[in-house]
Amino acid sequence: MQVQPLADLLESFGVPAAGSIASAAVFIVVFVLVYVLGKAIVLPIVDRSLKSRDLDTHARRPLKKIVSIGIVFVAISVAFGLAEYGNFLQSLATIAAAATLAIGFAMQDVIKNFVAGVFIYTDKPFRIGDWIEWDGNSGVVEDISLRVSRVRTFDNELLTVPNSNLTDGVIKNPVAKDQLRLKFMFGIGYDDDIDKATEIILEEARNHPEIMDDPEPSVRLVELGDSSVGLQSRIWIEDPNRADFVKTRAEYVKTVKERFDAADINIPYPNRTIGGGLEMTGLDSVVEPADD
């Protein structure tokens, strides 16, 4: 499609500003054609290529977005040329030179988050579907883009988190490995049998089907508190996720508590003893009633 023949046709119908309209029409048609063909042909090829390399979903998505941006850039370049607007790259350089300072200030956070997104892609601290914790927040990763990541909390709230927030601090990924160790502190009374309590804790760990035998459960006396002796249980679960973690720990603690009750082992309440005396001053100034 060329501009001049279309402009001549429009002029023959008496259309004003035929040249400008023809250029705009050519630009729009060429842009749409190149963009649609790129989406229909290039993206599927790129997607198949990435899948053949066994890349995860979280890695494929940003790469496909980069390809989509490239298709838009190519479509604009071709459309600029055929619409006779001049060389697109030269025009772009002129615009960029005039707006460099303003764009630099405006794009600081965007560029920072973009670079952070690249680091998330390369370092892979977490993947889509992982349960992560950071800065007092936690949830399951639903999407990772070049600028933000979206995390679904366990209250079903959707958090849109700038990628820089996830790379500047510490990210805890409990499900990154195949096994996860859980710890729970059981407090018993000072008069209770520590060996008996330890035996119950270990037995219930071995009896639970979701708790692993290797590594085996263990119990350590870790605290002598004001009102209780602290026994810390350490157990392992396999292929952890948030639901398994909460469910397994709750069932395990419940069975241990029931065994403690049956064995008359107490889990004491914290208590405080308040001591001290009361001192009164200034009693000499008190006037006593006179005797009649």
mmCIF file of C-alpha atoms in Angstrom:
data_model
loop_
_atom_site.group_PDB
_atom_site.id
_atom_site.type_symbol
_atom_site.label_atom_id
_atom_site.label_comp_id
_atom_site.label_asym_id
_atom_site.label_seq_id
_atom_site.Cartn_x
_atom_site.Cartn_y
_atom_site.Cartn_z
ATOM 1 C CA MET A 1 0.000 0.000 0.000
ATOM 2 C CA GLN A 2 1.409 3.388 -1.096
ATOM 3 C CA VAL A 3 0.435 6.841 0.052
ATOM 4 C CA GLN A 4 0.469 8.760 -3.250
ATOM 5 C CA PRO A 5 -2.028 6.595 -5.178
ATOM 6 C CA LEU A 6 -4.403 6.693 -2.226
ATOM 7 C CA ALA A 7 -3.950 10.471 -1.893
ATOM 8 C CA ASP A 8 -4.679 10.918 -5.614
ATOM 9 C CA LEU A 9 -7.817 8.826 -5.261
ATOM 10 C CA LEU A 10 -9.040 10.891 -2.318
ATOM 11 C CA GLU A 11 -8.307 14.127 -4.173
ATOM 12 C CA SER A 12 -10.363 12.914 -7.113
ATOM 13 C CA PHE A 13 -13.333 12.706 -4.747
ATOM 14 C CA GLY A 14 -12.628 16.201 -3.453
ATOM 15 C CA VAL A 15 -11.504 15.142 0.004
ATOM 16 C CA PRO A 16 -9.634 17.956 1.792
ATOM 17 C CA ALA A 17 -6.131 17.262 3.199
ATOM 18 C CA ALA A 18 -6.030 14.103 1.116
ATOM 19 C CA GLY A 19 -2.285 13.624 1.635
ATOM 20 C CA SER A 20 -2.484 13.670 5.443
ATOM 21 C CA ILE A 21 -5.524 11.386 5.492
ATOM 22 C CA ALA A 22 -3.842 8.967 3.085
ATOM 23 C CA SER A 23 -0.688 8.833 5.236
ATOM 24 C CA ALA A 24 -2.730 8.246 8.398
ATOM 25 C CA ALA A 25 -4.783 5.517 6.712
ATOM 26 C CA VAL A 26 -1.663 3.744 5.426
ATOM 27 C CA PHE A 27 -0.050 3.988 8.870
ATOM 28 C CA ILE A 28 -3.060 2.450 10.626
ATOM 29 C CA VAL A 29 -3.586 -0.344 8.083
ATOM 30 C CA VAL A 30 0.088 -1.316 7.924
ATOM 31 C CA PHE A 31 0.476 -1.190 11.708
ATOM 32 C CA VAL A 32 -2.562 -3.440 12.253
ATOM 33 C CA LEU A 33 -1.469 -5.930 9.578
ATOM 34 C CA VAL A 34 2.112 -6.222 10.850
ATOM 35 C CA TYR A 35 0.978 -6.438 14.480
ATOM 36 C CA VAL A 36 -1.675 -9.110 13.803
ATOM 37 C CA LEU A 37 0.691 -11.176 11.642
ATOM 38 C CA GLY A 38 3.412 -10.893 14.267
ATOM 39 C CA LYS A 39 1.055 -12.048 17.009
ATOM 40 C CA ALA A 40 -0.261 -14.908 14.872
ATOM 41 C CA ILE A 41 3.081 -16.146 13.551
ATOM 42 C CA VAL A 42 5.997 -14.967 15.694
ATOM 43 C CA LEU A 43 4.516 -15.466 19.186
ATOM 44 C CA PRO A 44 3.504 -19.139 18.647
ATOM 45 C CA ILE A 45 6.984 -19.881 17.269
ATOM 46 C CA VAL A 46 8.636 -18.221 20.266
ATOM 47 C CA ASP A 47 6.307 -20.037 22.678
ATOM 48 C CA ARG A 48 7.101 -23.437 21.149
ATOM 49 C CA SER A 49 10.812 -22.634 21.252
ATOM 50 C CA LEU A 50 10.677 -21.695 24.937
ATOM 51 C CA LYS A 51 8.663 -24.804 25.824
ATOM 52 C CA SER A 52 11.180 -26.979 23.988
ATOM 53 C CA ARG A 53 13.851 -25.589 26.323
ATOM 54 C CA ASP A 54 11.785 -26.659 29.385
ATOM 55 C CA LEU A 55 11.471 -23.118 30.727
ATOM 56 C CA ASP A 56 9.007 -22.590 33.566
ATOM 57 C CA THR A 57 5.819 -20.576 33.087
ATOM 58 C CA HIS A 58 7.206 -17.694 35.141
ATOM 59 C CA ALA A 59 10.213 -17.535 32.794
ATOM 60 C CA ARG A 60 8.216 -17.753 29.562
ATOM 61 C CA ARG A 61 5.781 -14.961 30.379
ATOM 62 C CA PRO A 62 8.248 -12.047 30.584
ATOM 63 C CA LEU A 63 10.100 -13.254 27.497
ATOM 64 C CA LYS A 64 6.845 -13.412 25.532
ATOM 65 C CA LYS A 65 6.004 -9.900 26.711
ATOM 66 C CA ILE A 66 9.366 -8.669 25.449
ATOM 67 C CA VAL A 67 8.645 -10.284 22.078
ATOM 68 C CA SER A 68 5.216 -8.615 22.031
ATOM 69 C CA ILE A 69 6.848 -5.229 22.667
ATOM 70 C CA GLY A 70 9.273 -5.960 19.847
ATOM 71 C CA ILE A 71 6.381 -6.734 17.492
ATOM 72 C CA VAL A 72 4.777 -3.381 18.337
ATOM 73 C CA PHE A 73 8.090 -1.608 17.714
ATOM 74 C CA VAL A 74 8.532 -3.307 14.325
ATOM 75 C CA ALA A 75 4.931 -2.574 13.353
ATOM 76 C CA ILE A 76 5.359 1.127 14.162
ATOM 77 C CA SER A 77 8.675 1.268 12.279
ATOM 78 C CA VAL A 78 7.229 -0.322 9.132
ATOM 79 C CA ALA A 79 4.073 1.774 9.318
ATOM 80 C CA PHE A 80 6.110 5.002 9.703
ATOM 81 C CA GLY A 81 8.136 4.166 6.632
ATOM 82 C CA LEU A 82 5.239 3.199 4.352
ATOM 83 C CA ALA A 83 3.170 6.164 5.553
ATOM 84 C CA GLU A 84 6.051 8.417 4.425
ATOM 85 C CA TYR A 85 6.409 9.985 7.846
ATOM 86 C CA GLY A 86 10.163 9.679 7.528
ATOM 87 C CA ASN A 87 12.576 7.290 9.189
ATOM 88 C CA PHE A 88 11.038 6.067 12.435
ATOM 89 C CA LEU A 89 14.356 5.599 14.179
ATOM 90 C CA GLN A 90 15.447 9.149 13.367
ATOM 91 C CA SER A 91 12.133 10.519 14.616
ATOM 92 C CA LEU A 92 12.373 8.430 17.723
ATOM 93 C CA ALA A 93 15.918 9.656 18.385
ATOM 94 C CA THR A 94 14.808 13.278 18.049
ATOM 95 C CA ILE A 95 11.901 12.776 20.450
ATOM 96 C CA ALA A 96 14.071 10.853 22.904
ATOM 97 C CA ALA A 97 16.752 13.536 22.892
ATOM 98 C CA ALA A 98 14.182 16.211 23.708
ATOM 99 C CA ALA A 99 12.520 14.238 26.497
ATOM 100 C CA THR A 100 15.477 12.380 28.023
ATOM 101 C CA LEU A 101 15.574 14.333 31.276
ATOM 102 C CA ALA A 102 11.836 14.176 31.948
ATOM 103 C CA ILE A 103 11.590 10.524 31.045
ATOM 104 C CA GLY A 104 14.615 9.718 33.188
ATOM 105 C CA PHE A 105 12.990 11.136 36.295
ATOM 106 C CA ALA A 106 9.575 9.681 35.490
ATOM 107 C CA MET A 107 10.886 6.214 34.694
ATOM 108 C CA GLN A 108 13.206 5.674 37.647
ATOM 109 C CA ASP A 109 10.839 3.384 39.517
ATOM 110 C CA VAL A 110 9.732 1.640 36.333
ATOM 111 C CA ILE A 111 13.306 0.890 35.304
ATOM 112 C CA LYS A 112 14.164 -0.219 38.835
ATOM 113 C CA ASN A 113 11.228 -2.643 38.864
ATOM 114 C CA PHE A 114 12.055 -3.826 35.343
ATOM 115 C CA VAL A 115 15.633 -4.662 36.340
ATOM 116 C CA ALA A 116 14.307 -6.377 39.480
ATOM 117 C CA GLY A 117 11.972 -8.430 37.263
ATOM 118 C CA VAL A 118 14.963 -9.529 35.186
ATOM 119 C CA PHE A 119 16.768 -10.597 38.366
ATOM 120 C CA ILE A 120 13.697 -12.579 39.484
ATOM 121 C CA TYR A 121 13.703 -14.273 36.076
ATOM 122 C CA THR A 122 17.413 -15.135 36.175
ATOM 123 C CA ASP A 123 17.888 -15.905 39.885
ATOM 124 C CA LYS A 124 14.528 -17.709 40.319
ATOM 125 C CA PRO A 125 14.049 -17.041 44.047
ATOM 126 C CA PHE A 126 10.448 -18.174 43.554
ATOM 127 C CA ARG A 127 8.118 -19.425 40.833
ATOM 128 C CA ILE A 128 4.444 -19.102 40.022
ATOM 129 C CA GLY A 129 2.556 -21.269 42.510
ATOM 130 C CA ASP A 130 5.158 -20.911 45.287
ATOM 131 C CA TRP A 131 4.207 -19.774 48.775
ATOM 132 C CA ILE A 132 6.467 -16.878 49.810
ATOM 133 C CA GLU A 133 6.839 -14.564 52.816
ATOM 134 C CA TRP A 134 8.356 -11.046 52.881
ATOM 135 C CA ASP A 135 8.115 -7.934 55.073
ATOM 136 C CA GLY A 136 5.330 -9.423 57.198
ATOM 137 C CA ASN A 137 3.297 -10.499 54.133
ATOM 138 C CA SER A 138 2.726 -13.985 52.777
ATOM 139 C CA GLY A 139 0.821 -15.649 49.966
ATOM 140 C CA VAL A 140 0.962 -17.721 46.782
ATOM 141 C CA VAL A 141 2.559 -16.216 43.657
ATOM 142 C CA GLU A 142 -0.004 -16.005 40.844
ATOM 143 C CA ASP A 143 1.864 -13.970 38.235
ATOM 144 C CA ILE A 144 5.326 -12.521 37.596
ATOM 145 C CA SER A 145 5.656 -9.722 35.059
ATOM 146 C CA LEU A 146 8.519 -7.414 34.171
ATOM 147 C CA ARG A 147 7.326 -4.674 36.550
ATOM 148 C CA VAL A 148 5.176 -6.269 39.267
ATOM 149 C CA SER A 149 4.348 -9.640 40.762
ATOM 150 C CA ARG A 150 0.871 -10.623 41.947
ATOM 151 C CA VAL A 151 0.491 -12.609 45.151
ATOM 152 C CA ARG A 152 -2.753 -14.119 46.489
ATOM 153 C CA THR A 153 -2.837 -13.991 50.283
ATOM 154 C CA PHE A 154 -4.351 -16.748 52.385
ATOM 155 C CA ASP A 155 -7.297 -14.432 53.075
ATOM 156 C CA ASN A 156 -7.916 -14.406 49.289
ATOM 157 C CA GLU A 157 -6.627 -10.858 48.849
ATOM 158 C CA LEU A 158 -4.626 -10.025 45.722
ATOM 159 C CA LEU A 159 -1.401 -8.081 46.365
ATOM 160 C CA THR A 160 0.263 -6.311 43.432
ATOM 161 C CA VAL A 161 3.885 -6.002 44.529
ATOM 162 C CA PRO A 162 6.573 -3.975 42.685
ATOM 163 C CA ASN A 163 9.375 -6.340 41.786
ATOM 164 C CA SER A 164 11.949 -4.152 43.539
ATOM 165 C CA ASN A 165 10.192 -4.840 46.858
ATOM 166 C CA LEU A 166 10.866 -8.531 46.340
ATOM 167 C CA THR A 167 14.541 -8.149 45.440
ATOM 168 C CA ASP A 168 15.653 -5.450 47.898
ATOM 169 C CA GLY A 169 14.714 -7.448 51.010
ATOM 170 C CA VAL A 170 14.722 -11.015 52.292
ATOM 171 C CA ILE A 171 12.274 -13.407 50.627
ATOM 172 C CA LYS A 172 11.358 -16.599 52.447
ATOM 173 C CA ASN A 173 10.339 -19.461 50.192
ATOM 174 C CA PRO A 174 9.325 -22.419 52.402
ATOM 175 C CA VAL A 175 8.427 -24.623 49.420
ATOM 176 C CA ALA A 176 11.587 -24.112 47.362
ATOM 177 C CA LYS A 177 12.947 -27.491 48.475
ATOM 178 C CA ASP A 178 11.386 -30.950 48.537
ATOM 179 C CA GLN A 179 11.309 -31.104 52.334
ATOM 180 C CA LEU A 180 10.352 -28.638 55.074
ATOM 181 C CA ARG A 181 11.152 -28.826 58.780
ATOM 182 C CA LEU A 182 8.490 -27.689 61.245
ATOM 183 C CA LYS A 183 9.187 -26.724 64.854
ATOM 184 C CA PHE A 184 6.727 -26.472 67.704
ATOM 185 C CA MET A 185 7.310 -25.709 71.368
ATOM 186 C CA PHE A 186 5.435 -27.807 73.942
ATOM 187 C CA GLY A 187 5.500 -26.433 77.469
ATOM 188 C CA ILE A 188 5.086 -28.852 80.392
ATOM 189 C CA GLY A 189 5.066 -28.319 84.157
ATOM 190 C CA TYR A 190 8.210 -28.528 86.268
ATOM 191 C CA ASP A 191 6.742 -31.486 88.174
ATOM 192 C CA ASP A 192 5.922 -33.466 84.998
ATOM 193 C CA ASP A 193 8.028 -36.320 83.624
ATOM 194 C CA ILE A 194 10.218 -34.920 80.836
ATOM 195 C CA ASP A 195 11.088 -38.370 79.462
ATOM 196 C CA LYS A 196 7.417 -39.383 79.289
ATOM 197 C CA ALA A 197 6.461 -36.149 77.546
ATOM 198 C CA THR A 198 9.319 -36.577 75.059
ATOM 199 C CA GLU A 199 8.201 -40.144 74.323
ATOM 200 C CA ILE A 200 4.621 -38.997 73.614
ATOM 201 C CA ILE A 201 5.786 -36.208 71.301
ATOM 202 C CA LEU A 202 7.961 -38.608 69.306
ATOM 203 C CA GLU A 203 5.321 -41.359 69.161
ATOM 204 C CA GLU A 204 2.683 -39.010 67.764
ATOM 205 C CA ALA A 205 5.163 -37.713 65.192
ATOM 206 C CA ARG A 206 5.954 -41.253 64.035
ATOM 207 C CA ASN A 207 2.247 -42.171 63.915
ATOM 208 C CA HIS A 208 1.270 -39.237 61.682
ATOM 209 C CA PRO A 209 1.237 -40.337 58.004
ATOM 210 C CA GLU A 210 2.395 -36.934 56.657
ATOM 211 C CA ILE A 211 5.434 -36.671 58.947
ATOM 212 C CA MET A 212 8.606 -38.217 57.544
ATOM 213 C CA ASP A 213 10.577 -40.968 59.234
ATOM 214 C CA ASP A 214 13.800 -39.896 57.514
ATOM 215 C CA PRO A 215 14.905 -37.385 58.679
ATOM 216 C CA GLU A 216 13.439 -38.693 61.900
ATOM 217 C CA PRO A 217 11.524 -36.519 64.393
ATOM 218 C CA SER A 218 13.460 -35.156 67.341
ATOM 219 C CA VAL A 219 12.768 -33.355 70.629
ATOM 220 C CA ARG A 220 15.085 -30.961 72.449
ATOM 221 C CA LEU A 221 14.746 -29.320 75.855
ATOM 222 C CA VAL A 222 15.386 -25.714 74.920
ATOM 223 C CA GLU A 223 13.834 -23.575 77.629
ATOM 224 C CA LEU A 224 13.342 -23.381 81.377
ATOM 225 C CA GLY A 225 10.658 -20.716 81.602
ATOM 226 C CA ASP A 226 9.005 -18.998 84.516
ATOM 227 C CA SER A 227 6.170 -21.508 84.649
ATOM 228 C CA SER A 228 7.043 -24.297 82.193
ATOM 229 C CA VAL A 229 9.745 -26.487 80.709
ATOM 230 C CA GLY A 230 10.001 -25.985 76.931
ATOM 231 C CA LEU A 231 10.313 -29.098 74.738
ATOM 232 C CA GLN A 232 10.833 -28.236 71.068
ATOM 233 C CA SER A 233 9.613 -30.816 68.558
ATOM 234 C CA ARG A 234 11.277 -30.893 65.130
ATOM 235 C CA ILE A 235 9.518 -32.771 62.358
ATOM 236 C CA TRP A 236 9.835 -32.941 58.564
ATOM 237 C CA ILE A 237 7.166 -33.000 55.849
ATOM 238 C CA GLU A 238 7.607 -33.858 52.182
ATOM 239 C CA ASP A 239 6.543 -31.770 49.124
ATOM 240 C CA PRO A 240 5.277 -28.954 51.351
ATOM 241 C CA ASN A 241 2.674 -26.376 50.537
ATOM 242 C CA ARG A 242 0.791 -23.954 52.750
ATOM 243 C CA ALA A 243 -2.265 -26.196 53.194
ATOM 244 C CA ASP A 244 -0.138 -29.253 54.096
ATOM 245 C CA PHE A 245 1.947 -27.225 56.533
ATOM 246 C CA VAL A 246 -1.022 -25.848 58.490
ATOM 247 C CA LYS A 247 -3.056 -29.063 58.422
ATOM 248 C CA THR A 248 -0.191 -31.353 59.443
ATOM 249 C CA ARG A 249 0.965 -29.143 62.299
ATOM 250 C CA ALA A 250 -2.578 -28.687 63.638
ATOM 251 C CA GLU A 251 -3.308 -32.429 63.618
ATOM 252 C CA TYR A 252 0.014 -33.255 65.219
ATOM 253 C CA VAL A 253 -0.302 -30.689 68.029
ATOM 254 C CA LYS A 254 -3.886 -31.803 68.713
ATOM 255 C CA THR A 255 -2.920 -35.470 69.147
ATOM 256 C CA VAL A 256 0.004 -34.574 71.423
ATOM 257 C CA LYS A 257 -2.275 -32.402 73.566
ATOM 258 C CA GLU A 258 -4.791 -35.256 73.888
ATOM 259 C CA ARG A 259 -2.016 -37.676 74.902
ATOM 260 C CA PHE A 260 -0.725 -35.162 77.469
ATOM 261 C CA ASP A 261 -4.209 -34.892 78.953
ATOM 262 C CA ALA A 262 -4.543 -38.689 79.162
ATOM 263 C CA ALA A 263 -1.109 -38.987 80.803
ATOM 264 C CA ASP A 264 -1.869 -36.147 83.258
ATOM 265 C CA ILE A 265 0.920 -33.993 81.834
ATOM 266 C CA ASN A 266 0.062 -30.336 82.284
ATOM 267 C CA ILE A 267 0.615 -27.482 79.875
ATOM 268 C CA PRO A 268 0.726 -24.705 82.475
ATOM 269 C CA TYR A 269 -0.603 -21.211 82.003
ATOM 270 C CA PRO A 270 1.903 -18.407 82.398
ATOM 271 C CA ASN A 271 1.637 -16.857 85.849
ATOM 272 C CA ARG A 272 3.146 -13.887 87.568
ATOM 273 C CA THR A 273 3.674 -13.269 91.298
ATOM 274 C CA ILE A 274 3.361 -9.653 92.307
ATOM 275 C CA GLY A 275 5.297 -8.791 95.483
ATOM 276 C CA GLY A 276 6.228 -5.704 97.422
ATOM 277 C CA GLY A 277 4.988 -3.624 100.306
ATOM 278 C CA LEU A 278 3.032 -0.486 100.994
ATOM 279 C CA GLU A 279 4.766 2.408 102.703
ATOM 280 C CA MET A 280 2.906 5.438 104.058
ATOM 281 C CA THR A 281 4.613 8.721 104.875
ATOM 282 C CA GLY A 282 3.515 11.978 106.381
ATOM 283 C CA LEU A 283 1.452 10.403 109.140
ATOM 284 C CA ASP A 284 2.856 12.880 111.692
ATOM 285 C CA SER A 285 0.847 15.660 110.131
ATOM 286 C CA VAL A 286 -2.440 13.846 110.656
ATOM 287 C CA VAL A 287 -4.418 15.537 113.440
ATOM 288 C CA GLU A 288 -5.925 13.092 115.887
ATOM 289 C CA PRO A 289 -9.275 13.948 117.504
ATOM 290 C CA ALA A 290 -8.999 15.219 121.118
ATOM 291 C CA ASP A 291 -10.346 13.165 123.956
ATOM 292 C CA ASP A 292 -13.403 14.550 125.692
#
